[in-house]
CSV table of N, CA and C in Angstrom, one decimal:
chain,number,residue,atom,x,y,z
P,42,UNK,N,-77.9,-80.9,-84.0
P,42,UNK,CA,-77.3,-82.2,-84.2
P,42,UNK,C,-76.0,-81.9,-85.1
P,43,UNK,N,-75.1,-82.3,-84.4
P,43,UNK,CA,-73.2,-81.7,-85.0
P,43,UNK,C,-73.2,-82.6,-86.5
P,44,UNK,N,-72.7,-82.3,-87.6
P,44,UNK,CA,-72.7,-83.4,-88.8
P,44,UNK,C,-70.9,-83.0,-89.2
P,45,UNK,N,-70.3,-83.8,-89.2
P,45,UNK,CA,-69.0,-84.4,-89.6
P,45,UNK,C,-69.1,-84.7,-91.2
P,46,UNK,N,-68.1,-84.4,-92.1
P,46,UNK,CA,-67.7,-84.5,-93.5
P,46,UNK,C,-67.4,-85.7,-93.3
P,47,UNK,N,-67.4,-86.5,-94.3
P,47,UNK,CA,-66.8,-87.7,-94.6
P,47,UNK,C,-65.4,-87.5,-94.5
P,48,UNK,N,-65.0,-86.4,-94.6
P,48,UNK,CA,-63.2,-86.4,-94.9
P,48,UNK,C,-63.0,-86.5,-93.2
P,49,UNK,N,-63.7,-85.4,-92.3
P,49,UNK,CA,-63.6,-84.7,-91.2
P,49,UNK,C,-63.6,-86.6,-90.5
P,50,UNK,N,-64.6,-87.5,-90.6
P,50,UNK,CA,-64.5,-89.0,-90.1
P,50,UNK,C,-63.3,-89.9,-90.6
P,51,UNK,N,-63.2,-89.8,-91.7
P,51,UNK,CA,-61.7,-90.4,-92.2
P,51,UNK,C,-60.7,-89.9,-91.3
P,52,UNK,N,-60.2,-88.4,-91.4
P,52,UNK,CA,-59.1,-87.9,-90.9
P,52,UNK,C,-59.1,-88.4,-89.2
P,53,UNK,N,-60.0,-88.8,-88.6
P,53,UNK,CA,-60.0,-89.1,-87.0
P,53,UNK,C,-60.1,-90.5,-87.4
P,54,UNK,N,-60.4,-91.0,-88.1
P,54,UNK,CA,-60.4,-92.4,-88.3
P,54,UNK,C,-58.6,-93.0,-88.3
P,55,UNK,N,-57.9,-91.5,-89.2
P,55,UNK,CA,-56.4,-92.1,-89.5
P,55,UNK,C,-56.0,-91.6,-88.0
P,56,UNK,N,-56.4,-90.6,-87.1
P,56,UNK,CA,-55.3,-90.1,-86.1
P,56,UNK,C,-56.1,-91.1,-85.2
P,57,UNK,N,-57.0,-91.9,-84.9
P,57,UNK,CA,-56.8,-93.0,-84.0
P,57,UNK,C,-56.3,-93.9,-84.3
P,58,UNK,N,-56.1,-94.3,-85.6
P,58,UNK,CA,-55.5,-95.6,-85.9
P,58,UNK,C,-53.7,-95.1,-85.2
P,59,UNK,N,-53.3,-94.3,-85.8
P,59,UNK,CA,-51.9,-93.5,-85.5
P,59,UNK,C,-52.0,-93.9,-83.7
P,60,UNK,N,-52.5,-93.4,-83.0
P,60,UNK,CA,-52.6,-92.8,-81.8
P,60,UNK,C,-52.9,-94.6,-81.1
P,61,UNK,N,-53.9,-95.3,-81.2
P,61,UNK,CA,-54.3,-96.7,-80.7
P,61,UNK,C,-53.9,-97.6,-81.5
P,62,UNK,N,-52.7,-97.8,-82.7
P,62,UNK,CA,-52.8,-98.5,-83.2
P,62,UNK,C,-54.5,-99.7,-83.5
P,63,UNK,N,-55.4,-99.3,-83.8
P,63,UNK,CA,-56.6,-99.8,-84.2
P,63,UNK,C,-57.1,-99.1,-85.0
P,64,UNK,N,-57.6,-99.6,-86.0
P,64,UNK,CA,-58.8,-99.2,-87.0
P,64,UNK,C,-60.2,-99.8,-86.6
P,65,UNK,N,-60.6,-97.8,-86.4
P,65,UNK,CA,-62.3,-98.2,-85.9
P,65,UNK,C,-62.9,-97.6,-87.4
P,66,UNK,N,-64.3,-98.5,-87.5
P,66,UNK,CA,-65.1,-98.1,-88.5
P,66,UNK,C,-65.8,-97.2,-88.4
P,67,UNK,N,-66.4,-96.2,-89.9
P,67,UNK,CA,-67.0,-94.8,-89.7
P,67,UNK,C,-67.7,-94.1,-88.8
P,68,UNK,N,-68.7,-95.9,-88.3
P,68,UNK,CA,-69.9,-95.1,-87.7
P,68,UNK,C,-68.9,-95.0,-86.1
P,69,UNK,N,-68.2,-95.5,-85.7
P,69,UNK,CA,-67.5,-95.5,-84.5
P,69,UNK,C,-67.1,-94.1,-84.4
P,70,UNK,N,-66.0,-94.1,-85.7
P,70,UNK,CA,-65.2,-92.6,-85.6
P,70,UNK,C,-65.9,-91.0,-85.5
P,71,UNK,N,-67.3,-91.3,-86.3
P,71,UNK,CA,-68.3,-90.7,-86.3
P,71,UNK,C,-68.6,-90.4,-84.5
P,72,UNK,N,-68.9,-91.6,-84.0
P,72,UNK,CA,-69.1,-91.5,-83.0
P,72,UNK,C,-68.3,-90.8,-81.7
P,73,UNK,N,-66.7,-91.3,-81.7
P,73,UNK,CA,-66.0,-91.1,-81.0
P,73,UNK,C,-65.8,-89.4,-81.1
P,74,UNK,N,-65.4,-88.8,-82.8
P,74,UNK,CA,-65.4,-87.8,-82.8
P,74,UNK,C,-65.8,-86.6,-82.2
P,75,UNK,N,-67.5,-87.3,-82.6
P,75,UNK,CA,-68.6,-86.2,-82.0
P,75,UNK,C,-68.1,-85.8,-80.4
P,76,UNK,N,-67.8,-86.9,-79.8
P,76,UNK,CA,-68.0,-87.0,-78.2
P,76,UNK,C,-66.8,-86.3,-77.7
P,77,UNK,N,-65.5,-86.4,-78.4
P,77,UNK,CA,-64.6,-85.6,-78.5
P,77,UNK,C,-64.9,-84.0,-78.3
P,78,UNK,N,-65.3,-83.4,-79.4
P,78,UNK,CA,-65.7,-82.4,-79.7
P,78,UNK,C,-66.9,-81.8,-78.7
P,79,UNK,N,-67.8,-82.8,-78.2
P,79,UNK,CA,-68.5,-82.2,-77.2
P,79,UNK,C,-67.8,-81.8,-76.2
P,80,UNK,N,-67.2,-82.5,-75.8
P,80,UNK,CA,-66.2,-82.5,-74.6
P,80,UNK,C,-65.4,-81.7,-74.6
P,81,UNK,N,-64.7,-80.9,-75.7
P,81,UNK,CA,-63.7,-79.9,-75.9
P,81,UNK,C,-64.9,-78.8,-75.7
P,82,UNK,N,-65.8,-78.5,-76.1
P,82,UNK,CA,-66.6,-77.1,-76.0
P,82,UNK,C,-66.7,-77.4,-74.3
P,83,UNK,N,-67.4,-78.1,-73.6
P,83,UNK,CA,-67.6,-78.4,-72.2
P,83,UNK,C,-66.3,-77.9,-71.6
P,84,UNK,N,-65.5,-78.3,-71.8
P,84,UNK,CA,-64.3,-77.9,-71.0
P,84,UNK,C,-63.3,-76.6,-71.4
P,85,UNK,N,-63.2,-76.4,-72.7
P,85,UNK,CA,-62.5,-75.0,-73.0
P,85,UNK,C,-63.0,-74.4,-73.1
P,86,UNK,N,-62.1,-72.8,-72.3
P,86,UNK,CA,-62.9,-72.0,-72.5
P,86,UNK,C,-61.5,-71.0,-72.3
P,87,UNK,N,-61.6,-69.4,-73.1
P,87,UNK,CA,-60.5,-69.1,-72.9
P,87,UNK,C,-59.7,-68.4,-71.7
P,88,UNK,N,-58.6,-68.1,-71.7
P,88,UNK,CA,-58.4,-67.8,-70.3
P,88,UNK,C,-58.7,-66.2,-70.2
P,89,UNK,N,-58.7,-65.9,-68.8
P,89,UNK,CA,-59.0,-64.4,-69.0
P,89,UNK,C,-57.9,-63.4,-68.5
P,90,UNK,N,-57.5,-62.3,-68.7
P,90,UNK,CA,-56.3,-61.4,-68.5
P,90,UNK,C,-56.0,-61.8,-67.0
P,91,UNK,N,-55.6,-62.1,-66.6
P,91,UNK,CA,-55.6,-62.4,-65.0
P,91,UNK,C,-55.1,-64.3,-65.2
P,92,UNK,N,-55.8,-64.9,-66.0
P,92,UNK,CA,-55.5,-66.4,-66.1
P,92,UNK,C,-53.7,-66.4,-67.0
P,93,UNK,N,-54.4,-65.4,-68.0
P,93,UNK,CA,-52.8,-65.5,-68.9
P,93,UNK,C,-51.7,-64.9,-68.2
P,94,UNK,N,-51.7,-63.8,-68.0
P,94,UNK,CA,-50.7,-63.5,-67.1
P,94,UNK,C,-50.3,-63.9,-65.9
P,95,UNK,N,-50.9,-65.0,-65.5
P,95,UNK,CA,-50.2,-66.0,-64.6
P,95,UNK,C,-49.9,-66.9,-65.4
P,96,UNK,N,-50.3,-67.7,-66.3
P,96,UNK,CA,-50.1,-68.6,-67.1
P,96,UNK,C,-48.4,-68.3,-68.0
P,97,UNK,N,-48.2,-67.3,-68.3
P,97,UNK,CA,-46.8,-66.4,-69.0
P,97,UNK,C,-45.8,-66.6,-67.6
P,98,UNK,N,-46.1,-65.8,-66.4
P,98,UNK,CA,-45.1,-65.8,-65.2
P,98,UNK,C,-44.3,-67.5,-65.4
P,99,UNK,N,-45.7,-68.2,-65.1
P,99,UNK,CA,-44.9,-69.7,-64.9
P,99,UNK,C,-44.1,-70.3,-66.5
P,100,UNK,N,-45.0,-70.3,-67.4
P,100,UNK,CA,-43.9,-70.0,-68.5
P,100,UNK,C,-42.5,-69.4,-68.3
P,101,UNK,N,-42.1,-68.6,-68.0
P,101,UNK,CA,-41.0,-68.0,-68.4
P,101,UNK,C,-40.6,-67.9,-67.5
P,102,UNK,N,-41.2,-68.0,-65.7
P,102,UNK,CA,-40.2,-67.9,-65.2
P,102,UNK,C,-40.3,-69.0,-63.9
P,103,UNK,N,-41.0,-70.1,-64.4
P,103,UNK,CA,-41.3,-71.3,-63.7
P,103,UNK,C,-41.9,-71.0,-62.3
P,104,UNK,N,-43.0,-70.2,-61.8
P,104,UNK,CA,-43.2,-69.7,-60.7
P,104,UNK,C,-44.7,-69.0,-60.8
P,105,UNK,N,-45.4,-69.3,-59.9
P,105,UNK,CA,-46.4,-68.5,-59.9
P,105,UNK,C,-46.3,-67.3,-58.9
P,106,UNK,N,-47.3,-66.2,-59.5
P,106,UNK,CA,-46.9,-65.2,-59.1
P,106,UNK,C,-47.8,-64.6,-57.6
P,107,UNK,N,-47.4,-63.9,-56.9
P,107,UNK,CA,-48.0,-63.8,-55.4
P,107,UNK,C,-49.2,-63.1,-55.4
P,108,UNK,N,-50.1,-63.4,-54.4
P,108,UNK,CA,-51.6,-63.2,-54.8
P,108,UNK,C,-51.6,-61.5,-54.2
């Protein structure tokens, strides 16, 4: 079970208010955060030598590169 700092819920408390203009209360931010964070481990993951070095080509030279 993930546990959030009080500071760690305040600071998402201020970047949603920034971000949605709204102020949600702790147990929300608490909430929203967690689900955030689950969500980021679920989906990132890093790239692998083959992902970056295509990822750089289009970088710099707007183009993907031939298979």
């Amino acid at each position: 079970h993930m546990q959030l700092t009080d500071e760690d819920v305040e600071e998402f408390q201020n970047l949603y208010e920034r971000k949605f203009g709204k102020r949600i209360d702790k147990r929300v931010a608490q909430a929203k955060a967690i689900s955030l964070i689950r969500l980021m481990e679920i989906v990132y993951r890093p790239l692998t030598d083959e992902e970056s070095h295509i990822a750089e080509a289009v970088r710099t030279e707007g183009k993907l590169l031939p298979n």
